[in-house]
Short mmCIF file of C-alpha atoms in Angstrom, two decimals:
data_model
loop_
_atom_site.label_atom_id
_atom_site.label_comp_id
_atom_site.label_asym_id
_atom_site.label_seq_id
_atom_site.Cartn_x
_atom_site.Cartn_y
_atom_site.Cartn_z
CA ILE A 294 86.90 113.45 105.55
CA LEU A 295 87.28 110.03 107.40
CA GLY A 296 87.75 110.32 111.32
CA PHE A 297 86.17 109.22 114.24
CA SER A 298 85.64 112.67 115.56
CA THR A 299 83.32 114.35 113.30
CA PRO A 300 79.63 112.98 112.41
CA PRO A 301 80.42 113.16 108.60
CA GLY A 302 83.79 111.11 108.90
CA ARG A 303 81.57 108.23 110.86
CA LEU A 304 78.69 108.74 108.58
CA SER A 305 81.76 108.25 105.69
CA MET A 306 82.83 105.06 107.42
CA MET A 307 79.36 103.47 107.69
CA ALA A 308 78.69 104.14 104.10
CA PHE A 309 81.95 102.18 103.35
CA ILE A 310 81.19 99.18 105.76
CA LEU A 311 77.75 99.00 104.14
CA ASN A 312 79.37 99.26 100.90
CA ALA A 313 81.38 96.51 102.18
CA LEU A 314 78.40 94.03 102.77
CA THR A 315 76.36 95.03 99.51
CA CYS A 316 79.70 93.94 97.75
CA ALA A 317 79.65 90.65 99.72
CA LEU A 318 76.14 89.94 98.40
CA ALA A 319 77.29 90.88 94.61
CA LEU A 320 80.15 88.13 95.20
CA LEU A 321 77.35 85.78 95.71
CA TYR A 322 75.45 86.29 92.75
CA PHE A 323 77.94 87.31 90.38
CA ILE A 324 81.08 85.09 91.26
CA ARG A 325 79.42 82.23 93.22
CA ARG A 326 82.87 80.69 94.11
CA GLY A 327 84.24 80.66 97.75
CA LYS A 328 87.89 80.50 96.34
CA GLN A 329 87.39 83.58 94.12
CA CYS A 330 85.86 85.81 96.59
CA LEU A 331 89.43 86.91 98.14
CA ASP A 332 90.53 87.62 94.63
CA PHE A 333 87.82 89.76 93.36
CA THR A 334 87.51 91.76 96.62
CA VAL A 335 91.48 92.45 96.49
CA THR A 336 90.93 93.28 92.95
CA VAL A 337 87.72 96.12 93.49
CA HIS A 338 89.74 97.44 96.22
CA PHE A 339 92.82 97.62 94.03
CA PHE A 340 90.96 99.68 91.48
CA HIS A 341 89.18 101.70 94.10
CA LEU A 342 92.88 102.77 95.16
CA LEU A 343 93.81 103.93 91.89
CA GLY A 344 90.55 105.89 91.01
CA CYS A 345 91.15 107.70 94.40
CA TRP A 346 94.87 108.31 93.27
CA ILE A 347 94.10 109.72 89.95
CA TYR A 348 91.10 111.85 91.48
CA ASN A 349 92.97 113.69 94.04
CA SER A 350 96.28 113.51 92.06
CA ARG A 351 98.02 111.72 95.06
CA PHE A 352 98.47 108.34 96.94
CA PRO A 353 96.28 108.05 100.02
CA SER A 354 98.44 108.86 102.89
CA THR A 355 96.10 108.86 105.80
CA LEU A 356 96.01 106.09 108.31
CA THR A 357 92.21 106.44 108.81
CA TRP A 358 91.77 105.67 105.03
CA TRP A 359 93.87 102.93 105.04
CA LEU A 360 92.16 101.10 108.14
CA VAL A 361 88.95 101.90 106.77
CA HIS A 362 89.77 100.22 103.62
CA ILE A 363 91.42 97.20 105.20
CA VAL A 364 88.39 96.40 107.25
CA CYS A 365 86.17 97.03 104.52
CA THR A 366 88.27 94.44 102.37
CA ALA A 367 88.25 91.69 105.13
CA LEU A 368 84.43 92.23 105.69
CA MET A 369 83.59 92.10 102.26
CA ALA A 370 85.98 89.12 101.28
CA ALA A 371 84.96 86.80 104.52
CA ILE A 372 81.05 87.84 104.42
CA GLY A 373 81.50 86.95 100.53
CA GLU A 374 83.19 83.76 101.07
CA TYR A 375 80.63 82.56 104.05
CA LEU A 376 77.84 83.08 101.94
CA CYS A 377 79.39 81.66 98.64
CA MET A 378 80.50 78.28 100.66
CA ARG A 379 76.80 78.18 102.11
CA ILE A 380 75.73 77.93 98.45
CA GLU A 381 78.59 75.54 97.41
CA LEU A 382 77.60 72.92 100.36
CA ARG A 383 73.94 72.51 99.68
CA GLU A 384 72.61 69.08 99.11
CA ILE A 385 72.50 67.65 95.62
CA PRO A 386 69.40 66.24 94.98
CA LEU A 387 69.91 62.40 94.12
CA SER A 388 66.17 61.13 93.04
CA SER A 389 66.22 59.52 90.04
CA ALA A 390 62.73 59.70 89.72
CA PRO A 391 61.00 62.00 87.29
CA LYS A 392 59.15 64.89 88.81
CA SER A 393 55.49 64.69 87.77
CA ASN A 394 52.03 65.34 89.23
CA VAL A 395 49.92 63.10 87.09
#
């Protein structure tokens, strides 16, 4: 069903890309470590590969399936790592005065 020539194929590919973007946000909220983003991204896509293999009773062999998933893996890892690094590199407040509005 994945393909550039048909509207359902293009819609499916866009859904995979939007899923990669939302999963990158999930990495930000659940993982919060830039160094672990690639590990969790590859793990999620590996489990997806296993699920597709079990569901279809055969290993995915189409080139478009592999290209879409490689692009989605790269997008999810890169955007997730970028977002996590922005959180990690925030300044730590060092004020020693207690915060009170008396």
